[in-house]
Short mmCIF file of C-alpha atoms in Angstrom, two decimals:
data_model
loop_
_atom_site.label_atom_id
_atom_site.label_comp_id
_atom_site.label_asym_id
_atom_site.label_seq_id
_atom_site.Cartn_x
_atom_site.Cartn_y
_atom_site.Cartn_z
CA UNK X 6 0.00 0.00 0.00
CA UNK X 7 1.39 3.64 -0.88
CA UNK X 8 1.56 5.12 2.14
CA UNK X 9 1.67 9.19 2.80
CA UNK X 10 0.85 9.93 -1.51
CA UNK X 11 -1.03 13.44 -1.82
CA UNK X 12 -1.86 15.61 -4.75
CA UNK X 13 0.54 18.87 -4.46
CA UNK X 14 -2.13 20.73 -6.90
CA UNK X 15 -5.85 20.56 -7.47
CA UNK X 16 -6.19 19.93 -11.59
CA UNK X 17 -10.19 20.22 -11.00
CA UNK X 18 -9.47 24.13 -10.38
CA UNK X 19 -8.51 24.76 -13.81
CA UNK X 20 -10.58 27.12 -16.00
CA UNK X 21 -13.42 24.80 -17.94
CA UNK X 22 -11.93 25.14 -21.35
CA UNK X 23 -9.57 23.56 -20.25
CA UNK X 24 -10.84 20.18 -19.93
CA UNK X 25 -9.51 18.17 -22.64
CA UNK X 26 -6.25 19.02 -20.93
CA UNK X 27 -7.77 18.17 -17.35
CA UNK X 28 -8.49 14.83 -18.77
CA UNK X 29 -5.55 14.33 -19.92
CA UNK X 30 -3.08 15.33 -17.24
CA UNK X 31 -5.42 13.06 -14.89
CA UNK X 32 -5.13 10.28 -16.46
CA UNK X 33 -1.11 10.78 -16.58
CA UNK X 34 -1.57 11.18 -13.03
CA UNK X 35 -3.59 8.01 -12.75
CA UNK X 36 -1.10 5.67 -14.46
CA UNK X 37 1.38 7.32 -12.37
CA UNK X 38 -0.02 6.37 -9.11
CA UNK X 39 -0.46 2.82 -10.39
CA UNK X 40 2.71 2.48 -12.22
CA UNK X 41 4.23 3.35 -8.42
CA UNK X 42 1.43 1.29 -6.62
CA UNK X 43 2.90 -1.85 -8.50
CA UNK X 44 6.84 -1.07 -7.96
CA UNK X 45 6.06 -0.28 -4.21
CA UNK X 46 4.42 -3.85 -3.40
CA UNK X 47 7.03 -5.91 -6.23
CA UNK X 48 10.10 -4.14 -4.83
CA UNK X 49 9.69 -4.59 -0.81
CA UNK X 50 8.83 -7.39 1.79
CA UNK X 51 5.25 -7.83 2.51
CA UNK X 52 3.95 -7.22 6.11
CA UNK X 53 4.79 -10.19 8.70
CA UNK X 54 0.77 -11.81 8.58
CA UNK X 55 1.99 -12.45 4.92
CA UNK X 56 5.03 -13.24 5.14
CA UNK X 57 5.53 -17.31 4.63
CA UNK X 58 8.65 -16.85 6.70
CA UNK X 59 7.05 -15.69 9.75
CA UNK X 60 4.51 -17.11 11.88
CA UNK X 61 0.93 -15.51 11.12
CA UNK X 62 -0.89 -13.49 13.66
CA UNK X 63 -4.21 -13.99 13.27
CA UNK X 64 -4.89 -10.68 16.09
CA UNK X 65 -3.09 -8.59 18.14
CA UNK X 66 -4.54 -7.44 21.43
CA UNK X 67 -4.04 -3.67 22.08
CA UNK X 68 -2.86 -2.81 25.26
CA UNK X 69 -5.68 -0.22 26.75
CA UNK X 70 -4.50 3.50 25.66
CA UNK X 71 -3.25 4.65 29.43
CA UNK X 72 0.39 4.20 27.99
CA UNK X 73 3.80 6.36 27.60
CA UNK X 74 3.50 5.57 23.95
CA UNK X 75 3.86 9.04 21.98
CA UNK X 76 4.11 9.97 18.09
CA UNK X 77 8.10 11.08 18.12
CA UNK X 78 10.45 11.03 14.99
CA UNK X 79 13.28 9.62 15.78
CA UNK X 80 16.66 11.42 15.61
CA UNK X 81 20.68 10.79 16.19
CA UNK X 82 22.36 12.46 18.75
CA UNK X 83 25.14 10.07 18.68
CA UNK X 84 27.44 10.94 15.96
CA UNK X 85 28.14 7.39 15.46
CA UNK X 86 29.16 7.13 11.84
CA UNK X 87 30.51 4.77 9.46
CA UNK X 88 31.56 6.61 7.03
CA UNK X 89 28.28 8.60 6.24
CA UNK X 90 26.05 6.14 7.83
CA UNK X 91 24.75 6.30 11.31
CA UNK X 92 24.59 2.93 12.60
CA UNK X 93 22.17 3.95 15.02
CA UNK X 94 19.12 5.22 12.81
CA UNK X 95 17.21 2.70 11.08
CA UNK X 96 14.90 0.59 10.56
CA UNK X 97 13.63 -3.33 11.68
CA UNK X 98 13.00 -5.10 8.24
CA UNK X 99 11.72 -8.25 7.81
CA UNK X 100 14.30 -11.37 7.72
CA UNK X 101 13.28 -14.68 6.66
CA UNK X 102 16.48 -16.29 7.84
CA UNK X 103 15.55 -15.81 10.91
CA UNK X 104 18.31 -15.77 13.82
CA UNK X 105 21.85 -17.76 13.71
CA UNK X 106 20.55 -20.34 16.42
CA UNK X 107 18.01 -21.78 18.29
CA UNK X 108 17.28 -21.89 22.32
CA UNK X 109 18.17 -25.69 21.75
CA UNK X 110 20.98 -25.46 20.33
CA UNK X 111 22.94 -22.76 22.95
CA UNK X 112 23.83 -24.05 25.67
CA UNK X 113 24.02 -21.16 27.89
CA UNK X 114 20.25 -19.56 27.82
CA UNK X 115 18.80 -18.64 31.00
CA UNK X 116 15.19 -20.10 31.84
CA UNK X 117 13.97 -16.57 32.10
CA UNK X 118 15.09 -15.85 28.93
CA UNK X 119 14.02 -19.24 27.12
CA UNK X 120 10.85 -17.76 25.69
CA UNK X 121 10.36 -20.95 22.98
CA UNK X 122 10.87 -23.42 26.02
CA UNK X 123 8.84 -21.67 28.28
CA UNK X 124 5.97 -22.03 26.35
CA UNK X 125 5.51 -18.60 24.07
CA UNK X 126 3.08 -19.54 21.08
CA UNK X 127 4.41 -16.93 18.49
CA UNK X 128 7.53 -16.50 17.14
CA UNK X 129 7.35 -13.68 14.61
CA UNK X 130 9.59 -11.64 16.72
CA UNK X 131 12.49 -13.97 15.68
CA UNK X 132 12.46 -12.55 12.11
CA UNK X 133 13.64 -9.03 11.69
CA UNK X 134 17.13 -7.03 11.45
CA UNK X 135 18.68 -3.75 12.16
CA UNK X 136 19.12 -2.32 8.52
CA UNK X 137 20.49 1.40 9.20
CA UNK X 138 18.57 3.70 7.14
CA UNK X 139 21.90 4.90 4.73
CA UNK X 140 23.86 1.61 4.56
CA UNK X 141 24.40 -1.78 4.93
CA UNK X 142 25.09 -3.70 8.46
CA UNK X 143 27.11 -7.23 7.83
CA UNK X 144 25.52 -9.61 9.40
CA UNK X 145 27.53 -11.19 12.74
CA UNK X 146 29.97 -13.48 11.35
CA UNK X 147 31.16 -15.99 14.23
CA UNK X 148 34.43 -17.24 12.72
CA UNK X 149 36.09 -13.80 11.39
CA UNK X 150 34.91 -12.29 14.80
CA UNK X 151 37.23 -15.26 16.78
CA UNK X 152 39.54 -15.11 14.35
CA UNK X 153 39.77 -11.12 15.41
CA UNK X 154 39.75 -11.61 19.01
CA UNK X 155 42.38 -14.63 19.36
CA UNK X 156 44.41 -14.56 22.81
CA UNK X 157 42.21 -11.94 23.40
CA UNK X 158 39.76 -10.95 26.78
CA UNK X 159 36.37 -9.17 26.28
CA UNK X 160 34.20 -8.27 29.29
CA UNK X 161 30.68 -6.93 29.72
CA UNK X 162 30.53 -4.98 32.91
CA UNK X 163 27.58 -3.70 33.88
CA UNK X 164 24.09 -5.33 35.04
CA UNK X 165 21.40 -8.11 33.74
CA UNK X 166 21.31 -6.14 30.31
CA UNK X 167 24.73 -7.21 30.30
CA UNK X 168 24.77 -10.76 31.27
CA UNK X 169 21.81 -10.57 28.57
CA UNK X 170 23.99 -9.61 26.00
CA UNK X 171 26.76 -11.89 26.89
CA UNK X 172 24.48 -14.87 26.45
CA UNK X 173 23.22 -14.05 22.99
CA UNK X 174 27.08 -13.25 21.88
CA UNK X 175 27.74 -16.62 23.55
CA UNK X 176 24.43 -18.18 21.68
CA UNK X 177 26.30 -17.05 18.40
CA UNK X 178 29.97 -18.08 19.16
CA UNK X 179 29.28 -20.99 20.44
CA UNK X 180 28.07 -22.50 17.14
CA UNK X 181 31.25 -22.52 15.47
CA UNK X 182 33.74 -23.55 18.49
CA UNK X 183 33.63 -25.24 21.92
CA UNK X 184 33.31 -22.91 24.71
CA UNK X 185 33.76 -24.02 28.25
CA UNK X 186 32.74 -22.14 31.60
CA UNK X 187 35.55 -21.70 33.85
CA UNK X 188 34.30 -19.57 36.55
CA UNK X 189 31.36 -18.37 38.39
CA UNK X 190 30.56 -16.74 41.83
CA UNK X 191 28.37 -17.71 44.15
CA UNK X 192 25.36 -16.33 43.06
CA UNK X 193 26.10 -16.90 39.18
CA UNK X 194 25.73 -13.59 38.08
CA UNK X 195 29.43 -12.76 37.22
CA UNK X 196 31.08 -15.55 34.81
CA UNK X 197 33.77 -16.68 32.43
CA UNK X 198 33.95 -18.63 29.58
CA UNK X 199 36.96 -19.54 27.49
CA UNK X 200 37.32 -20.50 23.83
CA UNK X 201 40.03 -22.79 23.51
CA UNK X 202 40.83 -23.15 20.12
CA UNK X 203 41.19 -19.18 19.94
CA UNK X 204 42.27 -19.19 23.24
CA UNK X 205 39.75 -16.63 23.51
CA UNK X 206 38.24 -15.42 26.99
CA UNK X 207 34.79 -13.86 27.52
CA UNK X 208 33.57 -12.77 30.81
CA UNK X 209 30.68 -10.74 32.55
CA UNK X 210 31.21 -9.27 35.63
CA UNK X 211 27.84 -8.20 37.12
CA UNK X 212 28.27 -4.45 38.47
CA UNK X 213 24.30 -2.75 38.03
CA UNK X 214 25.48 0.79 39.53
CA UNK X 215 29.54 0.73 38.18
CA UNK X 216 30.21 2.08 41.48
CA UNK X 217 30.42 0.37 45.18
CA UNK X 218 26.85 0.01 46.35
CA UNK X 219 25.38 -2.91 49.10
CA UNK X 220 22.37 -4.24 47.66
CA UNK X 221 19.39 -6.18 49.88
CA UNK X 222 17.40 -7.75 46.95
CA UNK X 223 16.26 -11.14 46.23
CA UNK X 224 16.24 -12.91 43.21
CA UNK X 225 12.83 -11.53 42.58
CA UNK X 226 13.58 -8.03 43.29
CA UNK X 227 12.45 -7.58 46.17
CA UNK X 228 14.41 -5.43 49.14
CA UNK X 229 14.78 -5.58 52.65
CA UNK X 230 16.59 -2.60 53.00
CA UNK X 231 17.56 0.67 50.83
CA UNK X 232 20.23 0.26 48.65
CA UNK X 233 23.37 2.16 50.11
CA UNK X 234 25.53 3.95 47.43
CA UNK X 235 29.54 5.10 47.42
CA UNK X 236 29.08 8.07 44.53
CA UNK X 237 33.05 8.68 44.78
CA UNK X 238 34.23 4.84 45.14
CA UNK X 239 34.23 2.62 41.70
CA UNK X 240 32.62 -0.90 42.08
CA UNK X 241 36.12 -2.97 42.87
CA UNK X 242 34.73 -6.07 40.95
CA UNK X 243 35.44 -5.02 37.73
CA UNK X 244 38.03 -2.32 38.13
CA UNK X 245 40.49 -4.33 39.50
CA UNK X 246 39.93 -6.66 36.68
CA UNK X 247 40.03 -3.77 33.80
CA UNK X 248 43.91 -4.13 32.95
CA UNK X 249 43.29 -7.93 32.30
CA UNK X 250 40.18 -6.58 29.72
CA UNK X 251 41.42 -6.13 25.81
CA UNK X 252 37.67 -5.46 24.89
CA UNK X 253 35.03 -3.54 27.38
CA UNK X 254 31.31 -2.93 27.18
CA UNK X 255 30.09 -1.36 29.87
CA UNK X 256 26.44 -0.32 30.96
CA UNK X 257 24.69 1.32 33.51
CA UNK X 258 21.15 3.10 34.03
CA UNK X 259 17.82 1.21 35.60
CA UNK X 260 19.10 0.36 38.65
CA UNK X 261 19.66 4.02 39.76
CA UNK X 262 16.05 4.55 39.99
CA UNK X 263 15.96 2.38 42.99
CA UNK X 264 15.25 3.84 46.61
CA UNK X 265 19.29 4.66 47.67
CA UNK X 266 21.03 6.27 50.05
CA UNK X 267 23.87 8.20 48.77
CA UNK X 268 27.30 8.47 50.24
CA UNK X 269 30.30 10.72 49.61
CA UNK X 270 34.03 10.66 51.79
CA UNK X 271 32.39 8.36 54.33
CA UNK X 272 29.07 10.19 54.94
CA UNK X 273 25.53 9.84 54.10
CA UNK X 274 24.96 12.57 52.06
CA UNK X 275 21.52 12.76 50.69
CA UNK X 276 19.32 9.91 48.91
CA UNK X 277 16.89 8.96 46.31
CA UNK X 278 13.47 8.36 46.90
CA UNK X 279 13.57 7.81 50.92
CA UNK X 280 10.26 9.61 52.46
CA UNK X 281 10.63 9.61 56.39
CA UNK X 282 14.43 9.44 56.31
CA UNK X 283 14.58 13.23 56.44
CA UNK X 284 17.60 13.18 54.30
CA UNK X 285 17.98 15.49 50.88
CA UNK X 286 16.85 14.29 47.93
CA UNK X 287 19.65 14.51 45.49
CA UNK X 288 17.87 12.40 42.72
CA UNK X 289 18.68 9.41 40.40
CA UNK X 290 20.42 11.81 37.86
CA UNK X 291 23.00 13.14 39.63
CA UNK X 292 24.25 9.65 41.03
CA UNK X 293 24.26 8.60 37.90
CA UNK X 294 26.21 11.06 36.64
CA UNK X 295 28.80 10.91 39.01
CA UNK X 296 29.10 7.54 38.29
CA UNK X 297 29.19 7.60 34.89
CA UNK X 298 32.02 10.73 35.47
CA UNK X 299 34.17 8.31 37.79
CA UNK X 300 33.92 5.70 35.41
CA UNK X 301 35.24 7.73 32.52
CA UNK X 302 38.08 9.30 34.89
CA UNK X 303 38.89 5.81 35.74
CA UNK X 304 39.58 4.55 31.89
CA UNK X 305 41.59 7.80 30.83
CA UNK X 306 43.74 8.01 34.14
CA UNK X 307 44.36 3.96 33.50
CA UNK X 308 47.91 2.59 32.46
CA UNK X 309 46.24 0.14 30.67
CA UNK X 310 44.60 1.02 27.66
CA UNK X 311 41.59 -1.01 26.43
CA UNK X 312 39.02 -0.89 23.41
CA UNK X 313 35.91 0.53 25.17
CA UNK X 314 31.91 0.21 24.20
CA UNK X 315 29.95 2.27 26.20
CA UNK X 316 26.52 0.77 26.26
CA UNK X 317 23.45 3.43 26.33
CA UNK X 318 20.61 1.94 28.72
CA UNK X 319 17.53 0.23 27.48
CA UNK X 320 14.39 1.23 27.67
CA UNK X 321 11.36 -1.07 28.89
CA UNK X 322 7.92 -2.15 27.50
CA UNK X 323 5.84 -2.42 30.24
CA UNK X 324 2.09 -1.14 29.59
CA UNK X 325 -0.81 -0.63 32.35
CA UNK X 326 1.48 -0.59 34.86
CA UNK X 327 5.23 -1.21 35.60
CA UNK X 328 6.65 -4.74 36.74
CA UNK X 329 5.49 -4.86 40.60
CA UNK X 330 1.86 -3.98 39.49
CA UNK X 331 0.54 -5.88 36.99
CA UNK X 332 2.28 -4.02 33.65
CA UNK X 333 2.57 -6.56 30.45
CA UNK X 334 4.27 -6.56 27.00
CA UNK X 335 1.97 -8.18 24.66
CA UNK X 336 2.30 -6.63 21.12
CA UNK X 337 3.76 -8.83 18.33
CA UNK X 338 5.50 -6.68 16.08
CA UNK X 339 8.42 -3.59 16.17
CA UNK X 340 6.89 -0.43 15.75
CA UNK X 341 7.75 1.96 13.30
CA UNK X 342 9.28 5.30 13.57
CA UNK X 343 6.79 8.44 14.37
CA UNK X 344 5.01 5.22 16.96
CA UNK X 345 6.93 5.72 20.48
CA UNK X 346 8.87 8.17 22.16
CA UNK X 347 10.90 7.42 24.87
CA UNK X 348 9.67 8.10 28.64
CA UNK X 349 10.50 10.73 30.30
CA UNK X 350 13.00 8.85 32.76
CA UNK X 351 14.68 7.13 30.27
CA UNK X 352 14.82 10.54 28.20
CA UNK X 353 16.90 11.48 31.55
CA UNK X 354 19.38 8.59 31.56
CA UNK X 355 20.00 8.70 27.65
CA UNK X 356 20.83 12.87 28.21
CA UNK X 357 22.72 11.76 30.89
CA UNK X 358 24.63 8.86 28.70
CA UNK X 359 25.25 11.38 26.00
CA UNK X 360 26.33 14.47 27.80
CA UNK X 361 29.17 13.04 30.10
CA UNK X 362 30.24 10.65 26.60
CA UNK X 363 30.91 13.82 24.82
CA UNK X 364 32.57 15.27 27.42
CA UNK X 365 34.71 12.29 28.33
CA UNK X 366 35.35 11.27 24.87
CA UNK X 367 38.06 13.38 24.01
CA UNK X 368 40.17 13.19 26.68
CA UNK X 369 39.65 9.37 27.29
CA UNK X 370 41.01 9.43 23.33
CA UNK X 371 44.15 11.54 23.87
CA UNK X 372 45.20 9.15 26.74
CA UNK X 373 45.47 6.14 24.40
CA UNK X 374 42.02 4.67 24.43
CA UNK X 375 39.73 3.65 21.96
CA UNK X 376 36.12 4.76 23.13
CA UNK X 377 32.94 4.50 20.97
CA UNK X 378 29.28 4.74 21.85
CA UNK X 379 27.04 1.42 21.65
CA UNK X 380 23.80 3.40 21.22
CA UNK X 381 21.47 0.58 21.65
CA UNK X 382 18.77 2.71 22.97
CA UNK X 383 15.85 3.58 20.33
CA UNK X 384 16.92 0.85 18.26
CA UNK X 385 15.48 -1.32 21.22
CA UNK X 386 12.86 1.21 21.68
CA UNK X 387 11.28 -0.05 18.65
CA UNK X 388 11.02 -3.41 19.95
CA UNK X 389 8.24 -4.11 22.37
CA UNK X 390 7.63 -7.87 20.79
CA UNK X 391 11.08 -9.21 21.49
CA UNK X 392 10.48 -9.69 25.43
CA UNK X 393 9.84 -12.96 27.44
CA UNK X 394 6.14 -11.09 28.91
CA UNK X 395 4.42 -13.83 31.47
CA UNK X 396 7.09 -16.60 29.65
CA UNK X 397 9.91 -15.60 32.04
CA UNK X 398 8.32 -18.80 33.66
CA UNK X 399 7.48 -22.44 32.18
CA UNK X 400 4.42 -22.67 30.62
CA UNK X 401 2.75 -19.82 32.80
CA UNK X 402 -0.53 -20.64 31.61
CA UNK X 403 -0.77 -23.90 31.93
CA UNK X 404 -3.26 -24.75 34.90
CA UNK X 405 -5.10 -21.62 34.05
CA UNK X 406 -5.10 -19.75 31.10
CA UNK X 407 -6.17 -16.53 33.20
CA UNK X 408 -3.13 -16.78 35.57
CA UNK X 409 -1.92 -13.25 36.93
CA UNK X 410 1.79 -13.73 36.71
CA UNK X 411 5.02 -11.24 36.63
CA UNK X 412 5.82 -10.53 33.33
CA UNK X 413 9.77 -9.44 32.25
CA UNK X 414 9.04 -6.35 29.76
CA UNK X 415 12.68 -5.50 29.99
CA UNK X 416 15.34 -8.59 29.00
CA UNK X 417 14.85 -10.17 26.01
CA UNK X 418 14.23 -13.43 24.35
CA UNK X 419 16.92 -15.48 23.44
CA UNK X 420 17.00 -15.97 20.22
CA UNK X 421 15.25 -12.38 19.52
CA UNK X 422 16.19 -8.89 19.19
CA UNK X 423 19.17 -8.82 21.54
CA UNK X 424 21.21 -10.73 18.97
CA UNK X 425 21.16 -7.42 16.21
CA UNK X 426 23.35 -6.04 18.73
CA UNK X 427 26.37 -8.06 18.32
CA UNK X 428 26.11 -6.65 14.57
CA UNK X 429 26.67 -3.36 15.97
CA UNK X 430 29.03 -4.60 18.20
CA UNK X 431 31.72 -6.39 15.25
CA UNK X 432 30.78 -3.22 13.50
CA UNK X 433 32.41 -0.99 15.76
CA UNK X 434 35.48 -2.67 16.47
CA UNK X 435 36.37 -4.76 13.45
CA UNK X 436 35.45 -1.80 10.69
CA UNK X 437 38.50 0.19 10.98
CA UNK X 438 41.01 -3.26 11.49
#
């Protein structure tokens, strides 16, 4: 269907002897609109309910209208370019491959994030790419990226985002080569894996504020206590680590809008969100940036000099409500541009990402290190299908099909959209080698 056509003049305005001409130029007009109607549905992919490739939704329910959802064109702000192309504006498109493996055959996907196993009927959401809107993206190749990264150390700092990511990069490598774990701690959230026929070592260290912070939560997220936050002390798990990293993404952003109390030089000095502990309110944005500040201090004052990835934060999907109150993810396909804007908190965090990049970028560059911008942000925005919803858990449905159960609006699916960032990811390091 031609979308957006209009008329940019009115021919039934002209003067009445003129209409042997009207005809005429109408009927050009006419054949025009056809000749383009037929070139527009021959030269592009059909819509996914007919597409043979992808599964066929026979109805979609739409989340009631009390949503964040806005109409917002979407624009860079990253300066991200190869060459002339912004890898960070685009496009999902329609892929009948479909992704590079299956939840069966990795052996390192998470139950949460085992959307197929755990009983999710569709699986349209498996069939789409990241196609920048000015040039091509290669697709993740496995071998060449190994081949790259031989005798080499990448690391993913940052929180479940990360350990997210890690698994689908570790879905995609571990078709090609054997992978073995070699180390976990005691609550499996930080890991290692090695690649021994690359001698190739991949590891996720789980760090969700970048900075030292005591956390009371449960698996489930629940708290017994407020989270209590060292805004001028780096999280030691991964920074005593960083001169053993050749490769670093690292992420921050969700878990600073937690209830926190904020310290500074050994003293409580304010908080977020702590009604009848009559301390200040500093807000989540300026822990965050100091964070993000002392992280980027950290790299460019290092001795050691790694590639760096800084990973914008992800927005979530959840509609009628947030996780703890009943919110759900339950469209099936990306939107398009002009659909969604971004909330208004994760507007913050993204300003946040952006301002202190810029700022840190140059400097962090004249000390020796490579720094680039992983700007997964609206790309992801687009994608409020790819999530596990109410499948977090096996077959949630099962003993009753009207089951109120949590539903995970913010990881995604493995296989699903996650896995388009890895393109982004060989992209970035492996264009200019």
């Amino acid at each position: 269907m031609v979308k957006g056509f209009r008329f940019d003049w009115n021919p039934w305005s002209l003067h009445k002897h003129s209409h042997i001409y009207v005809k005429f130029a109408v009927s050009l007009l006419l054949m025009g609109l056809a000749f383009r109607l037929f070139v527009s549905r021959s030269g592009s992919f059909s819509p996914v309910a007919e597409n043979p490739y992808i599964e066929k939704v026979a109805s979609v329910e739409t989340p009631a209208s009390n949503t964040t959802f806005q109409t917002e064109k979407q624009e860079s702000k990253t300066g991200n370019y190869t060459g002339q192309c912004d890898l960070f504006v685009g496009d999902w498109v329609p892929d009948p491959m479909g992704p590079a493996y299956t939840n069966e055959s990795c052996p390192v996907v998470e139950d949460h994030q085992n959307c197929m196993k755990n009983g999710r009927p569709d699986n349209g959401y498996l069939y789409w790419r990241w196609k920048p809107r000015d040039c091509e993206l290669p697709q993740f190749d496995s071998r060449k990226f190994l081949g790259a990264m031989r005798n080499k150390h990448w690391a993913f700092v940052g929180d479940s985002i990360s350990r997210n990511h890690v698994q689908s990069l570790l879905c995609m490598l571990a078709q090609d080569t054997e992978v073995t774990e070699v180390y976990h701690d005691k609550e499996y959230k930080s890991k290692r894996w090695h690649f021994p026929v690359y001698n190739f070592t991949l590891s996720v260290v789980w760090s969700p504020f970048l900075i030292k912070a005591s956390i009371f939560e449960d698996i489930n997220g629940v708290s017994t206590s407020e989270i209590q936050l060292n805004l001028d002390m780096l999280d030691s798990k991964w920074a005593r680590q960083y001169s053993n990293f050749d490769y670093m993404i690292i992420s921050g952003g969700k878990w600073f809008l937690k209830t926190a109390i904020y310290h500074e030089k050994g003293k409580v000095i304010g908080c977020h969100y702590c009604p009848g502990r009559n301390l200040t309110e500093l807000g989540f944005d300026t822990a965050y940036r100091k964070a993000i500040q002392l992280v980027f201090d950290f790299i460019a004052t290092s001795n050691h000099k790694a590639f760096v990835l800084f990973r914008t934060s992800t927005p979530d999907h959840f509609e009628n409500g947030e996780w703890f109150s009943g919110g759900t993810c339950k469209r099936m396909v990306p939107f398009k541009e002009g659909d969604v804007s971004l909330s208004d908190v994760d507007n913050i965090l993204r300003d946040i990402e952006l301002e202190e990049f810029e700022k840190a970028k140059t400097s962090v560059s004249e000390r020796g290190v490579d720094i680039r911008l992983l700007d997964t942000t609206r790309l992801s925005l687009l994608r409020p299908d790819g999530h596990p919803g109410p499948y977090r858990q096996f077959h949630p449905f099962s003993e009753n099909k009207n089951a109120k159960v949590q539903n995970d609006c913010l990881h995604w699916c493995l296989p699903g959209p996650i896995d388009n960032w890895n393109d982004l990811v060989m992209e970035l390091v492996m264009k200019d080698g």
